[in-house]
Short mmCIF file of C-alpha atoms and ligand atoms in Angstrom, two decimals:
data_model
loop_
_atom_site.label_atom_id
_atom_site.label_comp_id
_atom_site.label_asym_id
_atom_site.label_seq_id
_atom_site.Cartn_x
_atom_site.Cartn_y
_atom_site.Cartn_z
CA MET A 238 87.04 113.99 108.23
CA THR A 239 87.55 110.80 106.21
CA LEU A 240 88.88 108.18 108.55
CA LYS A 241 91.24 105.47 107.39
CA PRO A 242 91.18 102.05 109.11
CA PHE A 243 93.08 102.20 112.36
CA SER A 244 96.82 101.72 112.26
CA TRP A 245 98.20 101.17 115.75
CA GLU A 246 101.41 103.04 115.25
CA THR A 247 100.42 105.93 113.00
CA SER A 248 96.74 106.80 113.44
CA HIS A 249 95.05 109.40 115.56
CA LEU A 250 92.23 107.81 117.56
CA VAL A 251 89.22 109.99 116.73
CA SER A 252 86.20 107.72 116.42
CA MET A 253 84.96 104.21 117.15
CA ASP A 254 84.33 104.04 113.38
CA GLN A 255 88.04 103.38 112.96
CA PHE A 256 87.89 100.04 114.76
CA GLN A 257 86.91 96.65 113.45
CA ARG A 258 85.69 94.01 115.90
CA GLU A 259 89.16 92.39 115.74
CA ASP A 260 90.77 95.65 116.93
CA ILE A 261 88.39 95.86 119.89
CA GLU A 262 89.06 92.22 120.74
CA LEU A 263 92.81 92.89 120.57
CA ILE A 264 92.38 95.73 123.08
CA PHE A 265 90.36 93.40 125.34
CA ARG A 266 93.09 90.72 125.18
CA ARG A 267 95.86 93.22 125.88
CA THR A 268 93.84 94.71 128.78
CA GLN A 269 93.36 91.25 130.29
CA GLU A 270 97.06 90.46 129.90
CA LEU A 271 97.98 93.71 131.61
CA GLU A 272 95.51 93.08 134.43
CA THR A 273 96.98 89.62 135.06
CA ASN A 274 100.62 90.66 134.53
CA LEU A 275 100.89 88.37 131.51
CA PHE A 276 101.93 91.15 129.14
CA PRO A 277 105.61 92.00 129.49
CA VAL A 278 105.79 95.81 129.49
CA ASP A 279 109.10 97.17 128.23
CA LYS A 280 109.47 99.73 131.02
CA GLU A 281 112.85 100.86 129.74
CA LYS A 282 111.33 101.77 126.39
CA PHE A 283 108.36 103.47 128.06
CA SER A 284 110.64 105.47 130.34
CA GLN A 285 111.52 107.53 127.25
CA MET A 286 107.86 108.12 126.37
CA VAL A 287 105.92 111.23 127.39
CA LEU A 288 102.15 111.72 127.44
CA ALA A 289 100.59 115.21 127.30
CA SER A 290 96.93 115.86 128.23
CA LEU A 291 95.43 118.98 126.68
CA PHE A 292 91.93 119.44 128.11
CA PHE A 293 89.74 122.41 127.14
CA GLU A 294 86.85 120.97 129.19
CA PRO A 295 86.85 119.61 132.74
CA SER A 296 87.67 115.96 133.38
CA THR A 297 88.40 113.71 136.33
CA ARG A 298 88.34 110.14 134.98
CA THR A 299 89.63 110.44 131.42
CA ARG A 300 92.57 112.70 132.13
CA LEU A 301 93.67 111.06 135.37
CA SER A 302 93.23 107.48 134.15
CA PHE A 303 95.30 108.18 131.02
CA GLU A 304 98.01 109.72 133.19
CA VAL A 305 97.95 106.81 135.68
CA ALA A 306 98.00 104.36 132.74
CA MET A 307 101.12 106.01 131.33
CA LEU A 308 102.84 106.02 134.73
CA ARG A 309 101.98 102.34 135.32
CA LEU A 310 103.55 101.47 131.96
CA GLY A 311 106.74 103.15 133.13
CA GLY A 312 106.25 106.27 131.01
CA GLN A 313 106.18 109.94 131.91
CA VAL A 314 103.44 112.54 132.05
CA LEU A 315 104.02 116.13 131.05
CA LYS A 316 102.90 118.45 133.84
CA LEU A 317 100.80 120.71 131.66
CA PRO A 318 99.50 123.86 133.34
CA ASP A 319 95.83 124.89 133.06
CA ILE A 320 94.76 126.12 129.62
CA GLU A 321 94.67 129.72 130.98
CA SER A 322 98.40 129.54 131.78
CA LEU A 323 99.41 128.31 128.32
CA SER A 324 100.39 130.75 125.55
CA LEU A 325 97.00 129.99 123.97
CA SER A 326 95.74 132.75 126.29
CA LYS A 327 98.21 135.15 124.58
CA GLY A 328 96.62 134.32 121.24
CA GLU A 329 98.71 131.33 120.13
CA SER A 330 96.73 129.13 117.76
CA LEU A 331 95.69 125.55 118.51
CA GLU A 332 97.73 124.42 115.48
CA ASP A 333 100.92 125.92 116.89
CA THR A 334 100.18 124.63 120.38
CA ILE A 335 99.76 121.12 118.99
CA ARG A 336 102.99 121.41 116.95
CA VAL A 337 104.86 122.49 120.08
CA LEU A 338 103.41 119.66 122.19
CA GLY A 339 104.46 117.23 119.46
CA ALA A 340 108.03 118.37 119.99
CA TYR A 341 107.85 117.47 123.71
CA ALA A 342 105.50 114.47 123.90
CA ASN A 343 104.99 111.12 122.13
CA ILE A 344 101.20 111.16 122.41
CA ILE A 345 98.56 113.83 123.08
CA ILE A 346 95.24 113.26 124.81
CA LEU A 347 92.89 116.03 123.64
CA ARG A 348 89.47 117.08 124.89
CA HIS A 349 87.89 120.03 123.15
CA PRO A 350 84.31 121.35 122.90
CA SER A 351 84.58 121.53 119.10
CA GLU A 352 84.76 118.66 116.61
CA GLU A 353 86.47 120.98 114.13
CA ALA A 354 89.22 121.77 116.64
CA LEU A 355 89.97 118.06 117.02
CA GLN A 356 90.19 117.68 113.24
CA LEU A 357 92.49 120.69 113.01
CA ALA A 358 94.71 119.34 115.78
CA CYS A 359 94.96 115.97 114.00
CA ARG A 360 96.02 117.71 110.78
CA TYR A 361 98.89 119.52 112.47
CA SER A 362 100.10 116.95 114.99
CA SER A 363 103.32 115.05 114.39
CA VAL A 364 102.42 112.57 117.15
CA PRO A 365 99.24 110.50 117.68
CA ILE A 366 96.27 112.27 119.22
CA ILE A 367 93.61 110.43 121.22
CA ASN A 368 90.18 112.02 121.23
CA ALA A 369 89.14 112.36 124.89
CA GLY A 370 85.81 113.95 123.89
CA ASP A 371 85.02 116.37 121.05
CA GLY A 372 81.90 118.32 121.93
CA CYS A 373 78.75 116.22 121.57
CA ASP A 374 80.34 113.96 118.98
CA GLU A 375 82.40 111.09 120.41
CA HIS A 376 84.47 109.78 123.32
CA PRO A 377 85.91 106.55 121.90
CA THR A 378 88.09 105.46 124.82
CA GLN A 379 85.07 105.63 127.15
CA ALA A 380 83.25 103.27 124.76
CA LEU A 381 86.21 100.88 124.82
CA LEU A 382 86.20 100.70 128.59
CA ASP A 383 82.39 100.34 128.63
CA LEU A 384 82.58 97.44 126.18
CA TYR A 385 85.45 95.87 128.12
CA THR A 386 83.45 96.09 131.35
CA ILE A 387 80.48 94.35 129.72
CA GLN A 388 82.70 91.63 128.21
CA LYS A 389 84.54 91.09 131.51
CA GLU A 390 81.45 90.91 133.70
CA LYS A 391 79.04 89.13 131.34
CA GLY A 392 81.56 86.91 129.52
CA SER A 393 80.33 88.08 126.12
CA ILE A 394 78.69 91.11 124.51
CA ASP A 395 76.88 89.15 121.79
CA GLY A 396 73.32 88.22 122.66
CA LEU A 397 72.79 90.88 125.33
CA LYS A 398 69.78 93.18 125.68
CA ILE A 399 71.07 96.65 126.46
CA ALA A 400 69.10 99.78 127.40
CA ILE A 401 70.87 103.12 126.99
CA VAL A 402 68.99 105.71 128.99
CA GLY A 403 68.93 109.49 129.22
CA ASP A 404 70.28 112.36 127.14
CA LEU A 405 71.14 110.36 124.04
CA LYS A 406 71.30 113.52 121.95
CA HIS A 407 74.21 115.27 123.64
CA ALA A 408 76.11 112.46 125.41
CA ARG A 409 79.20 111.75 123.30
CA VAL A 410 79.87 108.56 125.27
CA VAL A 411 76.57 107.19 123.94
CA HIS A 412 77.50 108.00 120.34
CA SER A 413 80.81 106.15 120.61
CA LEU A 414 79.20 103.26 122.48
CA LEU A 415 76.56 102.85 119.74
CA LYS A 416 79.26 102.71 117.09
CA GLY A 417 81.15 100.16 119.18
CA LEU A 418 78.04 98.03 119.68
CA THR A 419 77.51 97.80 115.91
CA LYS A 420 80.45 95.37 115.89
CA PHE A 421 78.48 92.96 118.14
CA LYS A 422 75.09 91.25 118.00
CA VAL A 423 72.99 93.02 120.60
CA ASP A 424 69.41 94.10 121.07
CA LEU A 425 69.18 97.81 121.92
CA LYS A 426 66.57 99.87 123.74
CA LEU A 427 67.23 103.58 123.31
CA VAL A 428 65.35 105.25 126.15
CA SER A 429 65.08 109.03 126.15
CA PRO A 430 62.63 111.92 126.23
CA PRO A 431 61.59 112.75 122.63
CA GLU A 432 63.76 115.92 122.69
CA LEU A 433 66.89 113.93 123.57
CA LYS A 434 66.80 111.08 121.05
CA VAL A 435 69.92 109.70 119.36
CA PRO A 436 70.87 112.00 116.43
CA GLU A 437 70.11 110.64 112.97
CA PRO A 438 73.71 109.94 111.80
CA PHE A 439 74.29 107.59 114.73
CA LEU A 440 70.96 105.80 114.15
CA ARG A 441 71.99 105.35 110.54
CA LYS A 442 75.10 103.50 111.70
CA LEU A 443 72.89 101.04 113.60
CA GLU A 444 70.70 100.55 110.54
CA GLU A 445 73.67 100.01 108.22
CA GLN A 446 74.76 97.14 110.46
CA ASN A 447 71.19 95.75 110.82
CA LEU A 448 71.39 96.20 114.56
CA ASN A 449 68.08 95.61 116.27
CA TYR A 450 66.94 98.71 118.19
CA VAL A 451 63.79 100.39 119.50
CA GLU A 452 63.36 103.95 120.71
CA THR A 453 61.06 104.64 123.65
CA PRO A 454 60.64 107.27 126.37
CA ASP A 455 59.37 104.60 128.79
CA LEU A 456 62.07 102.98 130.91
CA GLU A 457 59.56 100.97 132.97
CA SER A 458 58.43 99.18 129.80
CA VAL A 459 61.89 97.68 129.17
CA ILE A 460 63.46 97.35 132.63
CA GLY A 461 62.28 93.76 133.11
CA GLU A 462 63.82 92.39 129.92
CA ILE A 463 67.31 93.88 129.79
CA ASP A 464 70.76 92.61 130.83
CA ILE A 465 72.52 96.00 130.90
CA LEU A 466 71.20 99.39 131.98
CA TYR A 467 73.56 102.12 130.75
CA VAL A 468 72.62 105.52 132.16
CA VAL A 469 73.89 108.99 131.30
CA MET A 470 73.22 112.29 133.00
CA LEU A 471 71.28 115.14 131.49
CA GLN A 472 74.04 117.13 129.74
CA HIS A 473 73.13 120.46 131.44
CA HIS A 474 76.16 122.22 129.98
CA ARG A 475 75.01 121.51 126.40
CA ILE A 476 71.49 122.95 126.81
CA SER A 477 71.50 126.72 126.49
CA ASP A 478 67.77 127.44 126.93
CA PRO A 479 67.11 127.61 130.72
CA HIS A 480 63.38 126.99 130.24
CA GLN A 481 63.97 123.81 128.23
CA LEU A 482 66.56 122.68 130.76
CA GLU A 483 64.08 123.04 133.63
CA GLN A 484 61.43 121.09 131.69
CA LEU A 485 63.87 118.31 130.87
CA LYS A 486 65.09 118.11 134.46
CA ARG A 487 61.51 117.60 135.64
CA LYS A 488 60.87 114.62 133.38
CA TYR A 489 64.36 113.08 133.46
CA TYR A 490 64.89 109.52 134.68
CA VAL A 491 65.86 108.53 138.20
CA ILE A 492 67.40 105.12 138.72
CA ASP A 493 66.67 104.15 142.32
CA ARG A 494 66.42 100.96 144.33
CA LYS A 495 62.72 100.54 143.55
CA LEU A 496 63.33 100.67 139.80
CA VAL A 497 66.32 98.31 139.96
CA GLN A 498 64.18 95.76 141.81
CA LYS A 499 61.89 95.61 138.77
CA GLY A 500 64.81 94.37 136.69
CA GLN A 501 66.33 90.91 136.38
CA SER A 502 68.51 89.83 139.31
CA ASN A 503 71.61 89.75 137.06
CA LEU A 504 70.97 93.23 135.64
CA MET A 505 74.20 95.23 135.38
CA ILE A 506 74.10 99.02 135.76
CA LEU A 507 76.76 101.10 134.03
CA HIS A 508 77.28 104.85 134.05
CA PRO A 509 80.23 106.70 132.46
CA MET A 510 79.93 109.38 135.17
CA VAL A 511 79.62 112.29 136.09
CA ARG A 512 76.43 111.08 137.84
CA ARG A 513 73.93 113.46 139.24
CA GLU A 514 70.28 113.10 140.26
CA GLU A 515 69.60 110.37 137.63
CA LEU A 516 71.41 107.66 139.61
CA SER A 517 70.55 107.55 143.27
CA PRO A 518 73.44 106.78 145.67
CA GLU A 519 71.17 104.15 147.29
CA VAL A 520 71.88 101.98 144.20
CA ASP A 521 75.64 101.98 144.88
CA GLU A 522 75.42 99.13 147.40
CA LEU A 523 73.35 96.84 145.16
CA PRO A 524 75.12 93.97 143.34
CA GLN A 525 73.77 95.36 140.06
CA ALA A 526 75.88 98.54 140.40
CA ALA A 527 79.01 98.07 138.27
CA TYR A 528 79.96 101.70 137.63
CA PHE A 529 82.86 102.00 140.05
CA ARG A 530 84.36 98.80 138.61
CA GLN A 531 83.80 100.42 135.18
CA VAL A 532 85.85 103.44 136.35
CA ARG A 533 88.66 101.12 137.49
CA ASN A 534 88.72 99.36 134.11
CA GLY A 535 89.45 102.75 132.53
CA VAL A 536 93.05 102.55 133.67
CA SER A 537 93.79 99.08 132.31
CA VAL A 538 91.98 99.69 128.99
CA ARG A 539 93.95 102.92 128.52
CA MET A 540 97.18 101.11 129.43
CA ALA A 541 96.35 98.61 126.70
CA LEU A 542 95.70 101.38 124.18
CA LEU A 543 98.91 103.24 125.01
CA SER A 544 100.91 100.03 124.84
CA LEU A 545 99.48 99.27 121.40
CA MET A 546 99.83 102.80 120.03
CA LEU A 547 103.31 103.44 121.43
CA GLY A 548 104.46 99.82 121.30
N1 CP B 652 83.58 109.59 131.72
C1 CP B 652 84.25 110.76 131.58
O1 CP B 652 84.55 111.21 130.47
O2 CP B 652 84.56 111.36 132.76
P1 CP B 652 85.41 112.71 132.88
O3 CP B 652 84.61 113.81 132.25
O4 CP B 652 85.61 112.92 134.35
O5 CP B 652 86.71 112.52 132.15
#
């Protein structure tokens, strides 16, 4: 799909490609204003606004934080039944479902395992759609909250050394984060087993922006020099070959207390979650662990987005 520059009031939010640095900084400012009650929300206007979440894959954080964000702005959330209870299960098409939702809601949050389905939905929707994850491709609002968390905790994104670790092939949050980071001046370490490297089109984006990056399978070799350690789980559900999955599980990374102690004292650990074996719960109590604060920022960043897109 050819993406036009982002227009706050008319665009679907599909990819981090749509944003310029100024757009991201606007979202940061609005988020900060909402967090400190400096932004006057027009609750009367929002009381007429309805958000619908259409999720074809499981979610805890994205769906619930969008719904909480809408409620905190004074808006309403459509109580959508499970996908199985919708008329989709009687054979209704996605196009028609999206058209119908557009008649009831002012904005649709869509998660779907297929990139093509997202594109189709965007073609038929009369109201803005926000991509909440399209297969292995992108998850732009996760990237926005990741970037906001870094900015908030470190004061600036420029100048940081960031390691992104794990299944960089299938994790859509990584793909959106990489696109987001091209708007800043950072030094990237892409740490993954050789089978799970960042796909070529996303690497090309880094190269187009002259972003400094290295690829390595060896986390120990970079842990001492980084400011941010961003970890993702092995995307089990995207790997169909059980033999390959077992092999990858055996050599996957484990972030534990011992490893964190090899890093700088001001290292910050982020994880978009779901976390599994790759991030030991013993790290949760360390000052470096920022991932539950990252979760919390998801609500205010999504409030900022909704306020800008519905404002
Ligand atoms: N980070 C994230 O997308 O979490 P959920 O799958 O729970 O929405």
